[in-house]
Tab-separated table of C-alpha atoms in Angstrom:
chain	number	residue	atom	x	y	z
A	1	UNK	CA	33.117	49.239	72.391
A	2	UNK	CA	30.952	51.226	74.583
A	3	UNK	CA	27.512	49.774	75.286
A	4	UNK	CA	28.217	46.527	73.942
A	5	UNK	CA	27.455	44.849	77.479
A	6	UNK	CA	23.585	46.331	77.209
A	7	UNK	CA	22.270	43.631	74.525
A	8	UNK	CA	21.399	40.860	75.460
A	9	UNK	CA	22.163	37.394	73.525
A	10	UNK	CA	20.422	36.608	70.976
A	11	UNK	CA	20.499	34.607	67.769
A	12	UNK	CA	20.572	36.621	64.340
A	13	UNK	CA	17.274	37.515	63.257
A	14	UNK	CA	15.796	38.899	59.751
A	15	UNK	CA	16.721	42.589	60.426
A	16	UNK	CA	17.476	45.606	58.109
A	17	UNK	CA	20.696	43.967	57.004
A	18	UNK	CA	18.991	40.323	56.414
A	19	UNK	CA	21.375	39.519	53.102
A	20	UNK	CA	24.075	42.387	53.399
A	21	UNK	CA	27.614	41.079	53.609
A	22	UNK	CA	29.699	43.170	55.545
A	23	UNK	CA	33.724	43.355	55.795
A	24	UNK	CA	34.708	44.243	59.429
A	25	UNK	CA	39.059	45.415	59.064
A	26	UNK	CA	40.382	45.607	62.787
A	27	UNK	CA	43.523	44.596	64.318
A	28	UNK	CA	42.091	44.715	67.864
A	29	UNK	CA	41.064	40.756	68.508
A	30	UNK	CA	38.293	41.910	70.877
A	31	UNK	CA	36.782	44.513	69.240
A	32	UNK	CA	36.816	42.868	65.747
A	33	UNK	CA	35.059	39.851	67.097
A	34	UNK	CA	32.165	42.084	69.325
A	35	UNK	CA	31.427	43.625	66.070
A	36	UNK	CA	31.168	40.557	64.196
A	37	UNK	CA	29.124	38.806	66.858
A	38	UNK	CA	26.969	42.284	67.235
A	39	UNK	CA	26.566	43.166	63.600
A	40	UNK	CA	25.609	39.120	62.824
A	41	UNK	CA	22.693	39.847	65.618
A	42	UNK	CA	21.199	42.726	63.730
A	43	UNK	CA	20.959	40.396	60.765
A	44	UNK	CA	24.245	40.856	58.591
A	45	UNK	CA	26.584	38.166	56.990
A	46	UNK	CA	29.793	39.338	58.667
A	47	UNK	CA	33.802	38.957	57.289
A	48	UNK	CA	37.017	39.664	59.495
A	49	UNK	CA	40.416	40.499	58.630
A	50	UNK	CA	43.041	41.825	61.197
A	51	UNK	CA	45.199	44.120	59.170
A	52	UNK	CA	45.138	45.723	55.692
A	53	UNK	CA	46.956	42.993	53.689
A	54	UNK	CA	44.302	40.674	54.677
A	55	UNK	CA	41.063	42.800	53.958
A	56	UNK	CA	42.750	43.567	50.083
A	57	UNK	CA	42.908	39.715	49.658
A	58	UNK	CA	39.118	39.121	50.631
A	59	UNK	CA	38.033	42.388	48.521
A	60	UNK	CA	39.636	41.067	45.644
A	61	UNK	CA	37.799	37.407	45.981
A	62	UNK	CA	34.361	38.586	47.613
A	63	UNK	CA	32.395	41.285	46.590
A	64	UNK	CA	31.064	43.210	50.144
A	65	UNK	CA	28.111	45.322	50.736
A	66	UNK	CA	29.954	47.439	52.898
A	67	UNK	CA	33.727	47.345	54.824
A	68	UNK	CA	33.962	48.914	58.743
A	69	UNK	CA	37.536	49.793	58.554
A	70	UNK	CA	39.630	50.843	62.007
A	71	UNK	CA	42.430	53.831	61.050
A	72	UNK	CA	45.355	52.832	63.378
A	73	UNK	CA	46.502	49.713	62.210
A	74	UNK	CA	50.161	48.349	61.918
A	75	UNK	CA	51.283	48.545	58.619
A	76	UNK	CA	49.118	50.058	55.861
A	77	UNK	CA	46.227	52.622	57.860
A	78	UNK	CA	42.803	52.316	57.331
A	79	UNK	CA	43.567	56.106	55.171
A	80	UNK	CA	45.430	54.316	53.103
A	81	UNK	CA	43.633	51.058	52.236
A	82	UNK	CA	40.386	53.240	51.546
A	83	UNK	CA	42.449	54.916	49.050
A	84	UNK	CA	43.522	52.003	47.394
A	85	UNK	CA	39.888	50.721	47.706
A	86	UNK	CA	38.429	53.847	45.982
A	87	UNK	CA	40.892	53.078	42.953
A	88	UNK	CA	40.696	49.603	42.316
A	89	UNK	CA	37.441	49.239	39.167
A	90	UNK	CA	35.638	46.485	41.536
A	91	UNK	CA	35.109	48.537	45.220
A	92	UNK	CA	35.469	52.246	43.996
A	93	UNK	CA	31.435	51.893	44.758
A	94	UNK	CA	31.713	49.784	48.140
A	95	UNK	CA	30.907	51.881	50.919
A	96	UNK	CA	33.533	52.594	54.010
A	97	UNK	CA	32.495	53.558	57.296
A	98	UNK	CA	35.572	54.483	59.504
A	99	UNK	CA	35.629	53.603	63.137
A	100	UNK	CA	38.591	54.938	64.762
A	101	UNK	CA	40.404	56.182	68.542
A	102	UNK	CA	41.065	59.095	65.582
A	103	UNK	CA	38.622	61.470	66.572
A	104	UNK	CA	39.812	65.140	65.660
A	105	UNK	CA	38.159	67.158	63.190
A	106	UNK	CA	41.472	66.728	61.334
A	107	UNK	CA	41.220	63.206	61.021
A	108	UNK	CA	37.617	63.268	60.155
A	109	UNK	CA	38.504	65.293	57.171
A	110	UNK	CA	41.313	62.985	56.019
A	111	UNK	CA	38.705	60.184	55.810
A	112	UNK	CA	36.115	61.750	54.037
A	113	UNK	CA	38.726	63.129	51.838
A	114	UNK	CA	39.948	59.609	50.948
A	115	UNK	CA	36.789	58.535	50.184
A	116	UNK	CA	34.958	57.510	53.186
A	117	UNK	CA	31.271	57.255	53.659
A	118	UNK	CA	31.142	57.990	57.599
A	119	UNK	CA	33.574	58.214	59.834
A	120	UNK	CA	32.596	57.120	63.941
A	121	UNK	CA	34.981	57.844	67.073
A	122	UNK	CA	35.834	55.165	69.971
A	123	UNK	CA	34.540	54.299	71.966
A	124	UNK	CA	30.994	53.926	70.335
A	125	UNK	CA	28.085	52.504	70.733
A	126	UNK	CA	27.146	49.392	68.790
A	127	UNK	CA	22.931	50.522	68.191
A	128	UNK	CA	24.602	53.562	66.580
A	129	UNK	CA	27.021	51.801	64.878
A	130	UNK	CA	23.827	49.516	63.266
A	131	UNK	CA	22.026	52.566	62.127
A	132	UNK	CA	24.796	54.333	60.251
A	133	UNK	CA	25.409	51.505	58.238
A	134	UNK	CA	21.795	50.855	57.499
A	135	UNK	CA	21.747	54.708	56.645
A	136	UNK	CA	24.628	54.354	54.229
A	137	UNK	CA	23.187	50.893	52.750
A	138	UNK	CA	19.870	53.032	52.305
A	139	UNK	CA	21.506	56.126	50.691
A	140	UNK	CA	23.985	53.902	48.306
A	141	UNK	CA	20.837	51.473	47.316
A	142	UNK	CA	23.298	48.022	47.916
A	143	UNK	CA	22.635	44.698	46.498
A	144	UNK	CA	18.894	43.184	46.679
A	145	UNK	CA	18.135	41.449	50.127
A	146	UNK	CA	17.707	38.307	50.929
A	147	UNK	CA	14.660	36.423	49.078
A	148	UNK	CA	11.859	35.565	50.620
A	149	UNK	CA	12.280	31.980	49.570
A	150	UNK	CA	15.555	29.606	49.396
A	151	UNK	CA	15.814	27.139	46.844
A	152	UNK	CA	17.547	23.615	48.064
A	153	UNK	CA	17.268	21.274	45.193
A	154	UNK	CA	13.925	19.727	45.391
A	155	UNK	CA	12.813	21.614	48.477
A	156	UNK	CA	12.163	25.279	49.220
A	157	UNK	CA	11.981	27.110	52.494
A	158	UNK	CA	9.837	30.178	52.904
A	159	UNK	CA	11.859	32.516	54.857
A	160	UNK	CA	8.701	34.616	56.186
A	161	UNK	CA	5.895	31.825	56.539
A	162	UNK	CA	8.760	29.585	58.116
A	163	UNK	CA	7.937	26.467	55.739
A	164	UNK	CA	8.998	24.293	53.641
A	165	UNK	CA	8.509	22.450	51.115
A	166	UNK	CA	9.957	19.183	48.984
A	167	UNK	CA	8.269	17.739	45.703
A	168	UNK	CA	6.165	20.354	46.542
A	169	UNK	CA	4.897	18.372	49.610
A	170	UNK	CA	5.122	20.381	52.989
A	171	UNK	CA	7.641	19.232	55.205
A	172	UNK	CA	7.037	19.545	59.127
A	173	UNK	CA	9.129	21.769	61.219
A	174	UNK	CA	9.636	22.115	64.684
A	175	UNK	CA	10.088	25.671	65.921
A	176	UNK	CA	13.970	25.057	66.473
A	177	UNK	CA	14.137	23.757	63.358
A	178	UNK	CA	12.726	26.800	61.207
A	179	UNK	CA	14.284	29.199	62.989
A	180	UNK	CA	17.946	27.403	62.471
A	181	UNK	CA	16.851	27.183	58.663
A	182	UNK	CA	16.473	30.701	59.196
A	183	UNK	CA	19.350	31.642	60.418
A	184	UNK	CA	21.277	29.827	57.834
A	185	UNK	CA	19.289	30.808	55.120
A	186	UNK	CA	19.861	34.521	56.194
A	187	UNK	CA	23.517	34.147	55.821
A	188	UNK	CA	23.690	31.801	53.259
A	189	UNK	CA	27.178	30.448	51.906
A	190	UNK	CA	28.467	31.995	54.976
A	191	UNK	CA	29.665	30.024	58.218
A	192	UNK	CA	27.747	30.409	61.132
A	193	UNK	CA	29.383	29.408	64.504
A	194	UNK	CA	27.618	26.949	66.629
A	195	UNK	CA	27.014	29.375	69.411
A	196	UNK	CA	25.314	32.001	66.917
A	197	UNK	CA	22.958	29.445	66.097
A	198	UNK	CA	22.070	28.284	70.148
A	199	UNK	CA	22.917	31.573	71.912
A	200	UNK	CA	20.073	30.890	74.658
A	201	UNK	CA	21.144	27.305	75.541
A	202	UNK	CA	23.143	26.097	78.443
A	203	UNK	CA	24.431	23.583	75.744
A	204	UNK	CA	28.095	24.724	74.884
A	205	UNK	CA	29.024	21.819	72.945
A	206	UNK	CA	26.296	22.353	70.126
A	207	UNK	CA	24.986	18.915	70.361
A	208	UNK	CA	21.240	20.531	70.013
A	209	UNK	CA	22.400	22.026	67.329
A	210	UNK	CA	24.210	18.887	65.755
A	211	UNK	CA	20.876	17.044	66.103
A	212	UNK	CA	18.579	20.089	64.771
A	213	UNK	CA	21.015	19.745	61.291
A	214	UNK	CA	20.794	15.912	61.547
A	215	UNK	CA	16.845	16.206	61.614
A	216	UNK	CA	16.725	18.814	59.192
A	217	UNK	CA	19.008	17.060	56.286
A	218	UNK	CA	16.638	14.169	56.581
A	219	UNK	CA	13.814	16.902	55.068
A	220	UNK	CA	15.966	18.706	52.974
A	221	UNK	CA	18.733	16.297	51.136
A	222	UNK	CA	18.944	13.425	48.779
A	223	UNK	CA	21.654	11.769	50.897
A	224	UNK	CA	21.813	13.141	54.298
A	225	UNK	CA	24.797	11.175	55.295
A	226	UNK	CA	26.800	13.703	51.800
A	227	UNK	CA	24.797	16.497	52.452
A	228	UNK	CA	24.883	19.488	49.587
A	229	UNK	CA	23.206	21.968	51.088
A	230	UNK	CA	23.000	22.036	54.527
A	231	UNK	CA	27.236	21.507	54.721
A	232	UNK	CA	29.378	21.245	58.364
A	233	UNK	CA	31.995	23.712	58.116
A	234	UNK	CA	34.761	21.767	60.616
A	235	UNK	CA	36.019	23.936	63.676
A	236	UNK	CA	33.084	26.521	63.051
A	237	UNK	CA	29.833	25.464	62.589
A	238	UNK	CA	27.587	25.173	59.753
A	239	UNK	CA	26.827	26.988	56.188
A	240	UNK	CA	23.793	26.626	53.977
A	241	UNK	CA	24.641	26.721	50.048
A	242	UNK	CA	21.092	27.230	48.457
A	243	UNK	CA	20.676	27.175	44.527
């Protein structure tokens, strides 16, 4: 992935795809995993699946806001699955941006011919990459952002102001704290890895992060010790399940 070296580490941030949940179909380890740490940067919830068979399963159980398919992968091809994706009642909408080693004009053709909304040669650069799939998003209209505020039982955070409240009563935030709620919030009912959430610590075992959530249950839940919104997702991270 050309480029991908040049940006810096960061944690995600409200961008132009705060709320869009994309579908990222690779069988290359490395590059399926820079795109899902680079698109997750520029503010998107992010899916993987390493072959065909495993990107119909999650289309069929999640509904995406756009899939980043690779062509040349064992088995089905990326051809292929956007075919099937272009006939099946649920995704014949769901845009499909190609990114492929694939890059003749006769190849290019074949995937806009099976239905394909772009189509991008490797190697590529990632800031490109952002931009044609916040141009599709854009031209297709997608599903509504993110709201600006995130109901959690008895307590709702302001996404923008960076506050919340509980009974109505505001509730004090460090700065770590809002911008973790932030984080979450923007990929809500996804799992976010510990490292996405303190990319600019020296602190690789998340224990900052572990006592962030602690603190921040104790403002947000009924029980802290069962939490229902702010859950631990084990071997990953966390996820926040708002209302």
């Amino acid at each position: 992935m050309a480029g991908a070296g040049s940006h810096g580490r960061s944690g995600p941030v409200a961008g132009p795809g705060s709320g869009r949940h994309l579908l990222v179909v690779d069988d290359d380890d490395r590059i399926r995993e820079l795109l899902k740490e680079f698109l997750t940067r520029e503010g998107y919830r992010v899916t993987g699946a390493a072959h065909a068979a495993a990107a119909r399963r999650l289309v069929e159980l999640i509904e995406f806001d756009l899939i980043v398919l690779d062509v040349m992968m064992p088995g089905e091809s990326g051809f292929d699955l956007t075919t099937w994706i272009r006939a099946q009642a649920a995704t014949s909408a769901t845009p499909v941006l190609l990114l492929t080693a694939r890059g003749e004009p006769g190849d290019r053709i074949e995937g806009l011919s099976r239905g394909a909304d772009d189509y991008m040669s490797k190697p590529f650069e990632p800031r490109e990459l952002a931009l044609r799939i916040d141009a599709i998003l854009r031209r297709t209209g997608g599903k509504p952002l993110t709201p600006r505020e995130i109901k959690l039982g008895d307590a709702v955070f302001d996404m923008e102001r960076l506050e919340l409240l509980r009974d109505g009563k505001p509730q004090r935030l460090t700065e770590a704290e809002a911008q973790l709620l932030k984080t979450l919030a923007i990929h809500a009912h996804a799992p976010v890895e510990r490292i996405s959430l303190s990319p600019d610590t020296a602190d690789v075992t998340g224990r900052a992060v572990d006592v962030q959530v602690t603190r921040l249950r104790r403002k947000l839940e009924a029980d802290p010790k069962n939490p229902r919104y702010l859950q631990t997702v084990r071997g990953v991270g966390y996820m926040l399940a708002p209302d």
